[in-house]
CSV table of C-alpha atoms in Angstrom, one decimal:
chain,number,residue,atom,x,y,z
A,1,UNK,CA,-64.1,33.9,14.5
A,2,UNK,CA,-61.9,33.3,11.6
A,3,UNK,CA,-59.1,35.3,13.2
A,4,UNK,CA,-59.4,33.3,16.3
A,5,UNK,CA,-59.1,30.0,14.2
A,6,UNK,CA,-56.2,31.4,12.3
A,7,UNK,CA,-54.5,32.1,15.6
A,8,UNK,CA,-54.9,29.0,16.8
A,9,UNK,CA,-53.6,27.1,14.0
A,10,UNK,CA,-50.3,29.2,14.2
A,11,UNK,CA,-50.0,28.2,17.7
A,12,UNK,CA,-50.3,24.5,17.2
A,13,UNK,CA,-48.3,24.5,13.9
A,14,UNK,CA,-44.8,23.0,13.5
A,15,UNK,CA,-42.3,25.0,15.4
A,16,UNK,CA,-38.8,25.6,13.8
A,17,UNK,CA,-36.1,23.6,15.4
A,18,UNK,CA,-32.4,24.3,15.5
A,19,UNK,CA,-30.0,22.2,13.7
A,20,UNK,CA,-26.6,21.9,15.5
A,21,UNK,CA,-23.7,21.0,13.1
A,22,UNK,CA,-20.7,19.0,14.6
A,23,UNK,CA,-17.5,20.9,14.3
A,24,UNK,CA,-15.0,19.4,11.9
A,25,UNK,CA,-12.4,17.4,13.3
A,26,UNK,CA,-9.1,19.1,13.8
A,27,UNK,CA,-6.1,18.7,11.1
A,28,UNK,CA,-4.1,15.7,11.9
A,29,UNK,CA,-1.0,17.5,12.7
A,30,UNK,CA,-2.8,19.1,15.8
A,31,UNK,CA,-3.3,15.8,17.3
A,32,UNK,CA,0.4,15.0,17.1
A,33,UNK,CA,2.1,18.2,18.1
A,34,UNK,CA,3.4,18.5,21.5
A,35,UNK,CA,1.7,21.3,23.7
A,36,UNK,CA,5.1,23.0,24.2
A,37,UNK,CA,5.8,23.2,20.3
A,38,UNK,CA,2.5,24.8,19.4
A,39,UNK,CA,3.6,28.4,20.5
A,40,UNK,CA,6.9,27.6,18.5
A,41,UNK,CA,5.1,27.2,15.5
A,42,UNK,CA,2.5,30.0,15.9
A,43,UNK,CA,5.3,32.5,16.6
A,44,UNK,CA,7.5,31.4,13.6
A,45,UNK,CA,5.9,33.7,11.0
A,46,UNK,CA,6.4,36.8,12.9
A,47,UNK,CA,9.8,35.9,14.0
A,48,UNK,CA,10.7,35.4,10.4
A,49,UNK,CA,9.0,38.7,9.4
A,50,UNK,CA,10.9,40.6,11.9
A,51,UNK,CA,14.2,39.2,10.8
A,52,UNK,CA,13.5,39.7,7.0
A,53,UNK,CA,12.6,43.3,7.5
A,54,UNK,CA,16.2,43.9,9.0
A,55,UNK,CA,18.1,42.2,6.1
A,56,UNK,CA,19.8,44.7,3.8
A,57,UNK,CA,17.9,45.2,0.5
A,58,UNK,CA,21.0,43.9,-1.6
A,59,UNK,CA,20.9,40.6,0.4
A,60,UNK,CA,17.1,40.3,-0.1
A,61,UNK,CA,17.5,41.0,-3.8
A,62,UNK,CA,20.1,38.4,-4.2
A,63,UNK,CA,18.2,35.6,-2.2
A,64,UNK,CA,14.9,36.6,-4.1
A,65,UNK,CA,11.5,35.1,-2.9
A,66,UNK,CA,12.7,32.2,-0.7
A,67,UNK,CA,13.6,34.8,1.9
A,68,UNK,CA,10.3,36.5,1.8
A,69,UNK,CA,7.8,35.5,4.3
A,70,UNK,CA,5.0,36.6,2.3
A,71,UNK,CA,5.9,34.8,-0.9
A,72,UNK,CA,3.8,31.7,0.0
A,73,UNK,CA,1.5,30.8,-2.8
A,74,UNK,CA,-1.6,28.5,-2.8
A,75,UNK,CA,-1.9,25.0,-4.2
A,76,UNK,CA,1.3,23.7,-2.2
A,77,UNK,CA,1.2,20.1,-3.5
A,78,UNK,CA,4.6,18.5,-2.8
A,79,UNK,CA,5.4,15.9,-5.2
A,80,UNK,CA,7.2,12.9,-3.9
A,81,UNK,CA,10.8,12.5,-5.2
A,82,UNK,CA,14.2,14.0,-4.7
A,83,UNK,CA,15.0,17.6,-4.3
A,84,UNK,CA,18.1,19.7,-4.0
A,85,UNK,CA,18.1,21.5,-0.8
A,86,UNK,CA,19.8,24.7,0.1
A,87,UNK,CA,19.8,25.9,3.7
A,88,UNK,CA,19.8,29.6,4.6
A,89,UNK,CA,20.4,30.6,8.3
A,90,UNK,CA,18.5,33.9,9.0
A,91,UNK,CA,19.8,35.1,12.4
A,92,UNK,CA,20.7,38.3,14.1
A,93,UNK,CA,24.4,39.5,13.8
A,94,UNK,CA,26.6,41.4,16.3
A,95,UNK,CA,25.4,44.6,15.2
A,96,UNK,CA,21.7,43.7,15.7
A,97,UNK,CA,21.0,43.6,12.0
A,98,UNK,CA,19.6,40.4,10.6
A,99,UNK,CA,22.2,38.2,8.5
A,100,UNK,CA,21.7,35.6,6.0
A,101,UNK,CA,24.2,32.6,6.2
A,102,UNK,CA,23.8,29.8,3.5
A,103,UNK,CA,25.1,26.2,4.0
A,104,UNK,CA,26.2,24.2,1.1
A,105,UNK,CA,23.6,22.5,-0.9
A,106,UNK,CA,22.4,19.0,-0.4
A,107,UNK,CA,19.7,16.6,-1.3
A,108,UNK,CA,16.4,16.0,0.5
A,109,UNK,CA,13.9,13.4,-0.3
A,110,UNK,CA,9.9,13.6,-0.1
A,111,UNK,CA,8.2,10.1,0.3
A,112,UNK,CA,4.6,9.2,-0.5
A,113,UNK,CA,2.1,9.0,2.5
A,114,UNK,CA,1.4,5.6,3.8
A,115,UNK,CA,-2.0,6.3,4.9
A,116,UNK,CA,-5.1,6.7,2.7
A,117,UNK,CA,-6.6,9.7,4.5
A,118,UNK,CA,-6.7,13.0,2.6
A,119,UNK,CA,-4.9,14.6,5.3
A,120,UNK,CA,-2.0,11.9,5.5
A,121,UNK,CA,1.5,13.3,6.0
A,122,UNK,CA,4.3,13.1,3.5
A,123,UNK,CA,7.9,12.0,4.7
A,124,UNK,CA,10.7,14.5,4.5
A,125,UNK,CA,14.3,13.6,5.1
A,126,UNK,CA,17.6,15.6,4.3
A,127,UNK,CA,20.0,13.1,2.9
A,128,UNK,CA,23.3,15.0,2.5
A,129,UNK,CA,25.1,18.0,3.6
A,130,UNK,CA,24.6,19.8,7.0
A,131,UNK,CA,21.5,20.8,9.0
A,132,UNK,CA,20.0,17.3,8.8
A,133,UNK,CA,16.4,17.1,9.7
A,134,UNK,CA,13.8,14.2,9.0
A,135,UNK,CA,10.0,14.0,9.9
A,136,UNK,CA,6.7,14.4,8.4
A,137,UNK,CA,4.8,17.3,6.6
A,138,UNK,CA,0.9,17.6,7.1
A,139,UNK,CA,-1.4,19.3,4.8
A,140,UNK,CA,-2.7,22.4,6.3
A,141,UNK,CA,-4.4,24.7,3.8
A,142,UNK,CA,-2.1,26.7,1.7
A,143,UNK,CA,0.9,25.1,3.6
A,144,UNK,CA,2.1,22.0,5.3
A,145,UNK,CA,3.1,21.6,8.9
A,146,UNK,CA,6.4,20.0,9.5
A,147,UNK,CA,7.0,17.8,12.5
A,148,UNK,CA,10.4,16.2,12.7
A,149,UNK,CA,13.8,16.2,14.6
A,150,UNK,CA,17.5,17.1,13.9
A,151,UNK,CA,19.4,13.8,13.1
A,152,UNK,CA,22.9,12.8,14.2
A,153,UNK,CA,24.4,12.6,10.8
A,154,UNK,CA,23.6,12.9,7.0
A,155,UNK,CA,21.4,10.1,5.7
A,156,UNK,CA,19.9,9.2,9.3
A,157,UNK,CA,16.3,9.0,9.8
A,158,UNK,CA,16.0,7.1,13.0
A,159,UNK,CA,15.2,10.1,15.5
A,160,UNK,CA,11.5,10.7,15.3
A,161,UNK,CA,9.5,13.6,16.5
A,162,UNK,CA,8.5,13.3,20.1
A,163,UNK,CA,10.8,10.5,20.9
A,164,UNK,CA,12.6,10.6,24.3
A,165,UNK,CA,15.9,12.6,23.8
A,166,UNK,CA,15.0,13.8,20.2
A,167,UNK,CA,15.9,17.2,19.0
A,168,UNK,CA,12.3,18.1,18.0
A,169,UNK,CA,11.8,20.6,15.2
A,170,UNK,CA,8.5,22.3,14.0
A,171,UNK,CA,8.0,24.3,11.0
A,172,UNK,CA,6.1,24.9,8.0
A,173,UNK,CA,6.4,24.0,4.1
A,174,UNK,CA,5.1,26.5,1.5
A,175,UNK,CA,5.4,26.6,-2.3
A,176,UNK,CA,6.8,30.1,-3.2
A,177,UNK,CA,7.3,29.7,-6.9
A,178,UNK,CA,6.9,27.4,-9.9
A,179,UNK,CA,8.6,24.1,-8.8
A,180,UNK,CA,9.9,25.8,-5.8
A,181,UNK,CA,9.1,25.0,-2.0
A,182,UNK,CA,10.6,26.0,1.2
A,183,UNK,CA,10.7,24.5,4.7
A,184,UNK,CA,11.0,27.1,7.4
A,185,UNK,CA,11.8,26.1,11.1
A,186,UNK,CA,13.1,27.9,14.2
A,187,UNK,CA,16.8,27.9,14.2
A,188,UNK,CA,19.3,26.6,16.6
A,189,UNK,CA,19.9,30.1,18.1
A,190,UNK,CA,16.9,31.8,20.1
A,191,UNK,CA,15.1,34.0,17.5
A,192,UNK,CA,16.7,32.5,14.4
A,193,UNK,CA,14.9,31.0,11.4
A,194,UNK,CA,16.2,28.2,9.2
A,195,UNK,CA,15.0,28.0,5.6
A,196,UNK,CA,15.5,24.9,3.4
A,197,UNK,CA,15.0,25.6,-0.2
A,198,UNK,CA,13.4,22.7,-2.0
A,199,UNK,CA,14.0,22.3,-5.9
A,200,UNK,CA,13.0,19.1,-7.7
A,201,UNK,CA,15.9,17.5,-9.5
A,202,UNK,CA,15.4,15.2,-12.7
A,203,UNK,CA,16.2,11.5,-12.3
A,204,UNK,CA,19.7,11.6,-13.9
A,205,UNK,CA,20.7,14.3,-11.2
A,206,UNK,CA,19.6,12.3,-8.3
A,207,UNK,CA,22.0,11.0,-5.7
A,208,UNK,CA,23.0,7.2,-6.0
A,209,UNK,CA,22.4,4.6,-3.4
């Protein structure tokens, strides 16, 4: 009798209910990147690593961690301000071996986000020298994702990502050392990678105007 009562109470007891948690929203850059550019961004690390492994050891030693695709570090916070930029073109040479071609150093500028959201992007623009790009860098864990475009001339910042006729560029920004960052983007040649080394400069060393 008691056993029957116990069984009955179990049957009419509160049944467990499943709690369905909503998936977190995608990072902001995923809502703005073009479908055609997502494969370019996803294949960038493997293309970079393949080239790096074919660079001669003495060249890798001279260039240091900026060239190493595995040198990215956590806490990538990129402070707004002026940076010295040095571009390294990593590409395959006539012999099939990877080469590193540096461009003259110039200046880049990182501007503060205009939005109040935690994942609001920063602005990035190369102000002087060659290989001029400009766009936005979006927080994405231990890196930033860059969405921008190649500009017609130094100091220009009028060609935006996704605009008609824009020469869109996608890539990623990582911290690879103390006060040292890098922007990696697919290069102009198929299979190549361009690296922009970003080093903060003190106020007295910043470009005028």
